[in-house]
mmCIF file of C-alpha atoms in Angstrom:
data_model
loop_
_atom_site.group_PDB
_atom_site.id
_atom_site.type_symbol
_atom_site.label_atom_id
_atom_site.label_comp_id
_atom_site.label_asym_id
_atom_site.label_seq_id
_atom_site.Cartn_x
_atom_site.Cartn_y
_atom_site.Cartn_z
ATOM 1 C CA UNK G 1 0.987 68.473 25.324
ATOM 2 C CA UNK G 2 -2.071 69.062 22.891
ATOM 3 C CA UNK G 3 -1.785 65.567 21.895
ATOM 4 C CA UNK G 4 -0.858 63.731 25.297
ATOM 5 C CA UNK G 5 -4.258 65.652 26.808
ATOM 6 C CA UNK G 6 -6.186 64.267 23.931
ATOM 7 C CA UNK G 7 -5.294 60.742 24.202
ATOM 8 C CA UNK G 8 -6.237 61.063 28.060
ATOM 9 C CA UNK G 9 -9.139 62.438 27.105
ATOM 10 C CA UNK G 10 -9.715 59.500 24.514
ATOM 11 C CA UNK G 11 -8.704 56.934 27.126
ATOM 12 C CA UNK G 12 -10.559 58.233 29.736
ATOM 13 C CA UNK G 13 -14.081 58.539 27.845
ATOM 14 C CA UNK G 14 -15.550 54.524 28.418
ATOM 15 C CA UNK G 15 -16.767 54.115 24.915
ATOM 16 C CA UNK G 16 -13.052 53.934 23.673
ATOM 17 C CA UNK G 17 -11.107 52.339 26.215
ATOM 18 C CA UNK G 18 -11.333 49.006 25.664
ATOM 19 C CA UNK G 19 -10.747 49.033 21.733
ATOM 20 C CA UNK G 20 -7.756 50.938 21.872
ATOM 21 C CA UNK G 21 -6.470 48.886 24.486
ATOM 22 C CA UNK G 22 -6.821 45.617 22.192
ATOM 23 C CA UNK G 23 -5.425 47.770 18.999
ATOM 24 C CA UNK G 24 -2.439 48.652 21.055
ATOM 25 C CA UNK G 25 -1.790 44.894 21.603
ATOM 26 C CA UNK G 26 -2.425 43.329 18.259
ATOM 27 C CA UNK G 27 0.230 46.554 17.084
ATOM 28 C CA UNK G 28 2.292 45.016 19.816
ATOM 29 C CA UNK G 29 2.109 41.341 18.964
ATOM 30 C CA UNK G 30 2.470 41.885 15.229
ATOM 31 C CA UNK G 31 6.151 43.434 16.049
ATOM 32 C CA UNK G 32 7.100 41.249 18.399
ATOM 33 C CA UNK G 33 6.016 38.271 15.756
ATOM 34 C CA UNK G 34 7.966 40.087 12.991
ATOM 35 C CA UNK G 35 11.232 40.277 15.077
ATOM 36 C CA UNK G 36 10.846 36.936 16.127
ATOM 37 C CA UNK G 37 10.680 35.450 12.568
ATOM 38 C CA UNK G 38 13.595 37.531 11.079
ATOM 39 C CA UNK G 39 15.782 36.304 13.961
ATOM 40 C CA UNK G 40 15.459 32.889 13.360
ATOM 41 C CA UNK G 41 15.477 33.160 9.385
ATOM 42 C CA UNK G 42 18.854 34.895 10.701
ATOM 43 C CA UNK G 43 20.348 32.264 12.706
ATOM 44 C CA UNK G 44 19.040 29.813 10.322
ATOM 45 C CA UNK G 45 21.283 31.059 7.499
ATOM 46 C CA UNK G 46 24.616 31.471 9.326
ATOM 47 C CA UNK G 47 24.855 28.031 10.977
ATOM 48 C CA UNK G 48 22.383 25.230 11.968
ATOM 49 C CA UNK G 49 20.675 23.760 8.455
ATOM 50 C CA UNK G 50 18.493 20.846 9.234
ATOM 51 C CA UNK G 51 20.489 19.744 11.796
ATOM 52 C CA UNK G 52 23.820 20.457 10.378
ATOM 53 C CA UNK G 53 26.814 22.483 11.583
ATOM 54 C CA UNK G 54 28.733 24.286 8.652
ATOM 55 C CA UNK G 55 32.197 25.151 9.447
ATOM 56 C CA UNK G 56 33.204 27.899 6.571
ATOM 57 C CA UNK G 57 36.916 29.158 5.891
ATOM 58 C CA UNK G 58 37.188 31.997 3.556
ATOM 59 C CA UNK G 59 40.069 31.715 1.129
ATOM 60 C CA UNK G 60 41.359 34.740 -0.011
ATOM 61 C CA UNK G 61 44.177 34.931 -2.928
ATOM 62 C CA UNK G 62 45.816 37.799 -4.316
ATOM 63 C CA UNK G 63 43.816 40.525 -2.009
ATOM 64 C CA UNK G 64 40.411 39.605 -4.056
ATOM 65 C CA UNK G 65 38.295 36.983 -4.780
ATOM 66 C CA UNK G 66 38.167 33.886 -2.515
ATOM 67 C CA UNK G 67 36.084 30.671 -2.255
ATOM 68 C CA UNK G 68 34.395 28.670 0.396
ATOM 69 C CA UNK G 69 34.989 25.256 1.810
ATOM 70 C CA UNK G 70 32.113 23.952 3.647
ATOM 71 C CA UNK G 71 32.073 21.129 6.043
ATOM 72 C CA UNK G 72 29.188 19.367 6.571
ATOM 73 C CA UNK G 73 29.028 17.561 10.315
ATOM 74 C CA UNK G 74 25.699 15.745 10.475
ATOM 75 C CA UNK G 75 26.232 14.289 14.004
ATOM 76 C CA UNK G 76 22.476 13.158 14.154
ATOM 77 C CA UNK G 77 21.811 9.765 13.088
ATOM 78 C CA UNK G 78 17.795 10.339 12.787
ATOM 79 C CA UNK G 79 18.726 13.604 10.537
ATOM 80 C CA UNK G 80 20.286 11.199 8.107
ATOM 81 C CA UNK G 81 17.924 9.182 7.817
ATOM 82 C CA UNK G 82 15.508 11.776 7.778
ATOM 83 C CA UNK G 83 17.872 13.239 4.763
ATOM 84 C CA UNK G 84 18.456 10.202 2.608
ATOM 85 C CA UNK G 85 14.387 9.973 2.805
ATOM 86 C CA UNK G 86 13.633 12.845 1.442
ATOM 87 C CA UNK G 87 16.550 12.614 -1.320
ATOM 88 C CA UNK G 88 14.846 9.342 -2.289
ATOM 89 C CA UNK G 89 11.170 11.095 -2.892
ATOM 90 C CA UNK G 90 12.982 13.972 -4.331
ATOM 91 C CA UNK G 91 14.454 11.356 -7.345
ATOM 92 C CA UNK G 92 11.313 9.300 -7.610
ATOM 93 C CA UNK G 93 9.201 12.450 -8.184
ATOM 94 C CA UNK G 94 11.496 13.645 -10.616
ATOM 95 C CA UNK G 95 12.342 10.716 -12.476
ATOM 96 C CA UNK G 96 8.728 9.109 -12.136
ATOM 97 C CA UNK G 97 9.882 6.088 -10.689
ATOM 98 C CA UNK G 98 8.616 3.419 -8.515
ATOM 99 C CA UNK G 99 9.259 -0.077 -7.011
ATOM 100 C CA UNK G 100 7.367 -1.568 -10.088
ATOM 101 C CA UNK G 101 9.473 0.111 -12.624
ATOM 102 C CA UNK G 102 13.138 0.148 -10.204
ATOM 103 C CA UNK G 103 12.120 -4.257 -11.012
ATOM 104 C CA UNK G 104 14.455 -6.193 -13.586
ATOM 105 C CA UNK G 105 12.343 -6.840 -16.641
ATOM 106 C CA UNK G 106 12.550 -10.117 -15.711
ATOM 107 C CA UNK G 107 10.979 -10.612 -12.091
ATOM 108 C CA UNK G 108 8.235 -7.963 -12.951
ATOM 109 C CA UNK G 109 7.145 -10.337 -16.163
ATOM 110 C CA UNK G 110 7.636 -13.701 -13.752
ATOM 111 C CA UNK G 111 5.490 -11.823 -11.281
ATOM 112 C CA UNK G 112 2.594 -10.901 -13.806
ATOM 113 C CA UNK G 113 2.908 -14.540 -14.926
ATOM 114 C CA UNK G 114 0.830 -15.551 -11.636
ATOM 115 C CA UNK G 115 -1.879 -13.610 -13.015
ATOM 116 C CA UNK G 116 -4.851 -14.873 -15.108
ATOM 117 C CA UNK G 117 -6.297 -13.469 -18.505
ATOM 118 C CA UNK G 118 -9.167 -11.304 -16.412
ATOM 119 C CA UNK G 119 -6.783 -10.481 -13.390
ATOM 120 C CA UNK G 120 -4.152 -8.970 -15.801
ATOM 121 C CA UNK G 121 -6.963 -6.689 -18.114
ATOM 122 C CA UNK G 122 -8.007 -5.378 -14.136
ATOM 123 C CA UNK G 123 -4.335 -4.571 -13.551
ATOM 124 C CA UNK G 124 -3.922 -2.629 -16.790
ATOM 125 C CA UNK G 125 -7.172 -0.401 -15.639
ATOM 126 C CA UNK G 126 -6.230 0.714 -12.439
ATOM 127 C CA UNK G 127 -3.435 3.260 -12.845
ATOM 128 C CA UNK G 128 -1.138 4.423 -15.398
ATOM 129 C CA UNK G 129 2.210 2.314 -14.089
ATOM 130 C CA UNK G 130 0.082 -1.307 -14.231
ATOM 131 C CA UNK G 131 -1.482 -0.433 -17.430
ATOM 132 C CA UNK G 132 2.278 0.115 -18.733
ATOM 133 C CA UNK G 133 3.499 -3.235 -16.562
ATOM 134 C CA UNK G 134 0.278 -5.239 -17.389
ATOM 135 C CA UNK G 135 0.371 -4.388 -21.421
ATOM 136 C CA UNK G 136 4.237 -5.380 -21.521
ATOM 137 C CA UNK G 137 5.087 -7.946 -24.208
ATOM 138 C CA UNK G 138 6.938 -10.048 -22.500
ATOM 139 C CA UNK G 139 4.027 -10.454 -19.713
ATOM 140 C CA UNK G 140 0.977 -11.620 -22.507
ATOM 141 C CA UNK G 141 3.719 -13.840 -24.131
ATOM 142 C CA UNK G 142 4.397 -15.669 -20.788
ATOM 143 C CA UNK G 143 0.477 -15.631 -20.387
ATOM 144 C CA UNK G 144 -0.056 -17.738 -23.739
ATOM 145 C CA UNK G 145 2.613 -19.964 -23.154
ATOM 146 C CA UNK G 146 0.574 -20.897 -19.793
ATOM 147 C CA UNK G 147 -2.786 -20.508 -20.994
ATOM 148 C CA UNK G 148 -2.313 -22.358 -24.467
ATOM 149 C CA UNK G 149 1.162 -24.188 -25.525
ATOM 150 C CA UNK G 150 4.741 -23.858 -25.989
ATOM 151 C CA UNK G 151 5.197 -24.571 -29.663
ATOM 152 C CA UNK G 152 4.730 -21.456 -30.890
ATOM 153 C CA UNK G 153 7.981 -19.534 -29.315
ATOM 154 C CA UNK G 154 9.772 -18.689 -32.144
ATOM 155 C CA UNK G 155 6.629 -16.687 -33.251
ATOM 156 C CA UNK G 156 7.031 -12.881 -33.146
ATOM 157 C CA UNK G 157 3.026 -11.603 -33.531
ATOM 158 C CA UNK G 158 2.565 -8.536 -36.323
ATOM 159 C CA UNK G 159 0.546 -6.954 -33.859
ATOM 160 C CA UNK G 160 2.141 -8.040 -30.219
ATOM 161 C CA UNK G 161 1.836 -10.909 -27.661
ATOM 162 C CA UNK G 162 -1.713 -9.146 -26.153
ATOM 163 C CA UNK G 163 -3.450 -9.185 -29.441
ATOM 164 C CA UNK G 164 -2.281 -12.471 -30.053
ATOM 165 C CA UNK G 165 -3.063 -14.055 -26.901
ATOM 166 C CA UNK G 166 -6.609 -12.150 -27.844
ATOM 167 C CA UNK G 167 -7.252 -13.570 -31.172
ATOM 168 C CA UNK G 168 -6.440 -17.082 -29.740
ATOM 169 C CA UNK G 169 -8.493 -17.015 -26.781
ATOM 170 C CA UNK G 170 -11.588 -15.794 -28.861
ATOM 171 C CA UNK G 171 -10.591 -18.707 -31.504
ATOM 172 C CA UNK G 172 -10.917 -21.260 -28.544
ATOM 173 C CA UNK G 173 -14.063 -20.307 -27.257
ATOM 174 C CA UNK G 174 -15.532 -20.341 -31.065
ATOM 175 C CA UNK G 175 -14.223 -23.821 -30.993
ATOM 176 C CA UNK G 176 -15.674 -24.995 -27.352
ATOM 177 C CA UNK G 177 -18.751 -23.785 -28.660
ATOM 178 C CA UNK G 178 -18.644 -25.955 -31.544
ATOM 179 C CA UNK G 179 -18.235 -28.959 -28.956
ATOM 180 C CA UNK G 180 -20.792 -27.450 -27.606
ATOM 181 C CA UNK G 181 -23.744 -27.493 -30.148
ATOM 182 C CA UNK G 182 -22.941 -31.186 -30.833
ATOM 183 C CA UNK G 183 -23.222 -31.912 -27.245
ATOM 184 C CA UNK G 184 -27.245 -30.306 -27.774
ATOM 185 C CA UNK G 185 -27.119 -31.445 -31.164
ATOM 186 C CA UNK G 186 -28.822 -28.363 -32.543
ATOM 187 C CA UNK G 187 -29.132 -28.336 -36.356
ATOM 188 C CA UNK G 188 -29.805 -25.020 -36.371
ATOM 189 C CA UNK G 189 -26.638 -23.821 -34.488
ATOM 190 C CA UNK G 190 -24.430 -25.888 -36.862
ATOM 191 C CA UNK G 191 -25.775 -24.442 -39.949
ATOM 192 C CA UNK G 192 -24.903 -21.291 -38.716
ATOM 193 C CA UNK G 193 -21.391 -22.242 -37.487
ATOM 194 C CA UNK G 194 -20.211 -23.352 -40.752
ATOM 195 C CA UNK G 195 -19.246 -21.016 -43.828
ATOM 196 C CA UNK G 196 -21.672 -21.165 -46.804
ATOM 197 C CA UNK G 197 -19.518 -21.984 -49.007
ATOM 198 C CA UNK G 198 -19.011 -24.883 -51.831
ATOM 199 C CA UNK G 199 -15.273 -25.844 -51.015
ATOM 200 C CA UNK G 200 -16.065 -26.849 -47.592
ATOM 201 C CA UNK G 201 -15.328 -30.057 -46.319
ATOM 202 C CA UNK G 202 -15.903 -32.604 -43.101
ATOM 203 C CA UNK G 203 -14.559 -35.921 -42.395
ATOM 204 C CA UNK G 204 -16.473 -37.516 -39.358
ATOM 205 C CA UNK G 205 -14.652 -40.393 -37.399
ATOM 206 C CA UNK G 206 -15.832 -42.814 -39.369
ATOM 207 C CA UNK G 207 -13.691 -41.763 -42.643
ATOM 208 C CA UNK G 208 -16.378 -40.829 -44.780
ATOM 209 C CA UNK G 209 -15.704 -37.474 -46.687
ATOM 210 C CA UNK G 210 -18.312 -34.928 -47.426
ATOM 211 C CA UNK G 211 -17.755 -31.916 -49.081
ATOM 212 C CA UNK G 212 -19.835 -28.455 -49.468
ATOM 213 C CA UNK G 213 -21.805 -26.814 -47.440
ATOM 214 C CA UNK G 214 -25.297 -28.649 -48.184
ATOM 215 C CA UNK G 215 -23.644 -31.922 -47.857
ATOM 216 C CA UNK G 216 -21.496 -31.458 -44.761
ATOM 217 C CA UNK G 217 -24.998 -29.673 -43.256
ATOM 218 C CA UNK G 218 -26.573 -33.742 -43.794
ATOM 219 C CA UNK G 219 -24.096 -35.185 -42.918
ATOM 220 C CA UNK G 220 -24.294 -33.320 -39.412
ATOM 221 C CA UNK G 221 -27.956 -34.219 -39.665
ATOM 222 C CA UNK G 222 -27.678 -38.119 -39.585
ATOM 223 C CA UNK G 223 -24.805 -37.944 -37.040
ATOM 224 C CA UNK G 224 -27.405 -36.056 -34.534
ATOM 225 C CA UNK G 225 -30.327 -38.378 -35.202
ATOM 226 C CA UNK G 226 -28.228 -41.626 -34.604
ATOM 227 C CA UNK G 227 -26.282 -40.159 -31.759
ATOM 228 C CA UNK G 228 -27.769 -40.189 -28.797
ATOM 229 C CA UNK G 229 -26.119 -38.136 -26.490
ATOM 230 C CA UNK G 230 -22.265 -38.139 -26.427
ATOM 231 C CA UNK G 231 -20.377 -37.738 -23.704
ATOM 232 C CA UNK G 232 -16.845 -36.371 -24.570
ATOM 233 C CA UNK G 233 -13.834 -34.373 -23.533
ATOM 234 C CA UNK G 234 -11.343 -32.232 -24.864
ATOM 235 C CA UNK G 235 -7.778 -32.145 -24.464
ATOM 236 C CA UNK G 236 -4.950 -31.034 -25.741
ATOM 237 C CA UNK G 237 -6.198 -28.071 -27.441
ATOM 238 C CA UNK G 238 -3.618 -26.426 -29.718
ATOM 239 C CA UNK G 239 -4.727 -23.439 -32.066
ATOM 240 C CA UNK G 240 -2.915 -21.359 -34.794
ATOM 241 C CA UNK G 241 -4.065 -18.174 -35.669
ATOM 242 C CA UNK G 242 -3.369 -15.825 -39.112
ATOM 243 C CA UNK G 243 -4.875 -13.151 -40.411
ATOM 244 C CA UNK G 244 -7.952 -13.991 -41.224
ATOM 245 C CA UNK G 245 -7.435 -18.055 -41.024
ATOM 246 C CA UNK G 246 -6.747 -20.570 -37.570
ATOM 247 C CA UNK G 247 -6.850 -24.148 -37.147
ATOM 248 C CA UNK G 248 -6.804 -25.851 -33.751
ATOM 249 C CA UNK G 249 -6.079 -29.485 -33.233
ATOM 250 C CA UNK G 250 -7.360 -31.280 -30.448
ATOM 251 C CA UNK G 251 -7.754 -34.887 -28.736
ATOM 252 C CA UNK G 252 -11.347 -35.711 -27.801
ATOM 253 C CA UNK G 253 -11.973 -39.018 -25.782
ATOM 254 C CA UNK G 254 -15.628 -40.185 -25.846
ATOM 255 C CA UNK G 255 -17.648 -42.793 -23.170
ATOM 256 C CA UNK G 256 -17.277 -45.373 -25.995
ATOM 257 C CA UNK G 257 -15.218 -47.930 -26.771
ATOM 258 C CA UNK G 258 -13.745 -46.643 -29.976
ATOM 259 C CA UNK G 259 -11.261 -44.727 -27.723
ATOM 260 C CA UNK G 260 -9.763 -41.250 -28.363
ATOM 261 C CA UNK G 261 -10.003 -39.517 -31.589
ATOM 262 C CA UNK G 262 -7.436 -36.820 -33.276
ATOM 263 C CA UNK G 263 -9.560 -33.756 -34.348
ATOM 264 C CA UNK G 264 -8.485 -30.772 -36.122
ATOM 265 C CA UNK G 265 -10.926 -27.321 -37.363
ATOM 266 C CA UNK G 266 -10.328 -25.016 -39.208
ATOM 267 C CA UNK G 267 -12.063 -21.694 -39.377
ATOM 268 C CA UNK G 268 -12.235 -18.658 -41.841
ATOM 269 C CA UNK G 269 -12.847 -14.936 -40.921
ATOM 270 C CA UNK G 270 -15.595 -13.499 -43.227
ATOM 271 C CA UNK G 271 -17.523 -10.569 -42.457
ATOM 272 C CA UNK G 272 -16.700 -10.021 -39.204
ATOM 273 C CA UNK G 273 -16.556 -13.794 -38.029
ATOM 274 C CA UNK G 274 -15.144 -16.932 -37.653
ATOM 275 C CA UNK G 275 -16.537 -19.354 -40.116
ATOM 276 C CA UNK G 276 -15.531 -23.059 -39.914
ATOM 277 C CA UNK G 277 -14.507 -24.217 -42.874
ATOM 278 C CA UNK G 278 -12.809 -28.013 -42.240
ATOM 279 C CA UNK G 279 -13.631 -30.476 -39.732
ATOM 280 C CA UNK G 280 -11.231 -33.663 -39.842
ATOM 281 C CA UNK G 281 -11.727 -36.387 -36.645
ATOM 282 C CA UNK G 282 -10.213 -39.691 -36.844
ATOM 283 C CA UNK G 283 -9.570 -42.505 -34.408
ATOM 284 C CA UNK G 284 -6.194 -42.154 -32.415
ATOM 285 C CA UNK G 285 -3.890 -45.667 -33.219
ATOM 286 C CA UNK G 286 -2.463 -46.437 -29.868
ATOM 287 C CA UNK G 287 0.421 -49.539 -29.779
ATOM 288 C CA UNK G 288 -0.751 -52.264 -31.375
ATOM 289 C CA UNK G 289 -3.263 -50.291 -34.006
ATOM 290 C CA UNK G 290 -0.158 -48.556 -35.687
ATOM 291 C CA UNK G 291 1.906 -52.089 -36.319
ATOM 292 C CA UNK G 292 -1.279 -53.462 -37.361
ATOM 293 C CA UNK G 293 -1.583 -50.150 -39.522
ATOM 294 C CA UNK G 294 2.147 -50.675 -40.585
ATOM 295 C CA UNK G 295 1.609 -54.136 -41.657
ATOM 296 C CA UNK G 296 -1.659 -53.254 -43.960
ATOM 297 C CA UNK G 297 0.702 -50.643 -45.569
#
């Protein structure tokens, strides 16, 4: 009685009404919540499991043990679906896989094949599944057979098809830009392109054979004072590469009417760099010029 004529007293004072009203609800809710929550955790566990009804018959043997033989009747189509969905990100998160790696070998390398030089390093730096994709061997071998020729299948690289396909690409341009400086007929340039060395040798079109590096230099010196401004292509490149040698052959066809010429470089790696080291051109014989060359032999 003590304690019911206290409360009163409590609740009827103003000050303290309203709190313990609101303290008496949250107590309230909070229950009511908890109940709630262990009910369905309840129901959960004895039948319905996303969407599933499990029929159970208890086996019993010998008056102990026993086993369980649980049906499964999904009658929902959308809970399949929803099921098979989630069993397919289960797997790829725990076997890492993906649509790029689930590929054959063999479409994922034709499909990298579309890709340029540039457009496959960019692939290899954007996540860890295209650098694995883009720096396959298979894919920089299909690249070089694109990019450069076909001869060289049977090669196996020491170091891969992407370092290959990198030391050829880097031998090319060395050898455009020696195309290049006789185009602008720089002096300068060419004494720099070609290895200082006294076994050295160049044979211009017109047969005549120098050989070191001081007379190969003059005889690059006379060609660019009576030249005057060659026009020329280049076709057909086709390059080699070793360890620390590479030739590439060529056909260049100039504005003249000496027609094409058969060229073939050859460059040594010192210090660093590609030196060139042998520079053969000679006039292509087309029909008639090899019988006539036949007949002089």
């Amino acid at each position: 009685m003590e304690i019911a004529s206290s409360f009163t007293t409590v609740l009827s004072s103003q000050p303290y009404f309203v709190p313990t009203i609101v303290t008496a609800l949250c107590l309230l809710l909070t229950l009511f919540a908890f109940t709630t929550v262990r009910s369905i955790s309840s129901k959960a566990s004895k039948s319905d499991v996303n969407g599933c009804d499990f029929a159970a018959s208890a086996n019993k043997k010998g008056g102990g043990g026993g086993g369980c033989d649980c049906v499964c009747k999904c009658t929902s189509p959308e809970m399949v679906e929803k099921v098979n969905s989630a069993a397919v990100i289960a797997a790829e998160r725990q076997t890492g896989a993906s649509m790029m790696e689930q590929l054959v070998p063999e479409i994922t390398t034709h499909a990298l094949s579309y890709l340029d030089y540039p457009s496959l390093c960019r692939l290899s730096m954007t996540n860890t599944l295209m650098r694995k994709a883009a720096n396959d061997d298979n894919a920089w071998k299909a690249l070089y057979h694109k990019d450069f020729t076909w001869e060289q299948d049977s090669v196996t690289p020491a170091n891969g098809w992407k370092a290959y396909y990198a030391a050829t690409r880097a031998i090319v341009n060395i050898n455009t830009e020696f195309f290049n400086i006789i185009r602008e007929r720089s002096l300068p340039a060419m004494s720099r392109f070609w290895l200082n060395a006294d076994f050295v040798k160049c044979v211009h079109a017109s047969g005549e054979l120098f050989s070191g590096y001081n007379a190969v230099i003059q005889s690059w010196q006379l060609a660019f004072n009576w030249e005057q401004g060659v026009n020329f292509q280049v076709r057909d490149v086709r390059a080699r590469v070793m360890s620390d040698m590479a030739w590439v052959s060529m056909k260049t066809f100039v504005d003249m009417d000496s027609g094409p010429f058969n060229v073939t470089n050859t460059f040594e790696f010192h210090n660093g760099r590609w030196y060139m080291v042998h520079h053969h051109s000679s006039v292509m014989a087309i029909d008639g010029d090899v019988e006539q060359q036949l007949v002089h032999a």
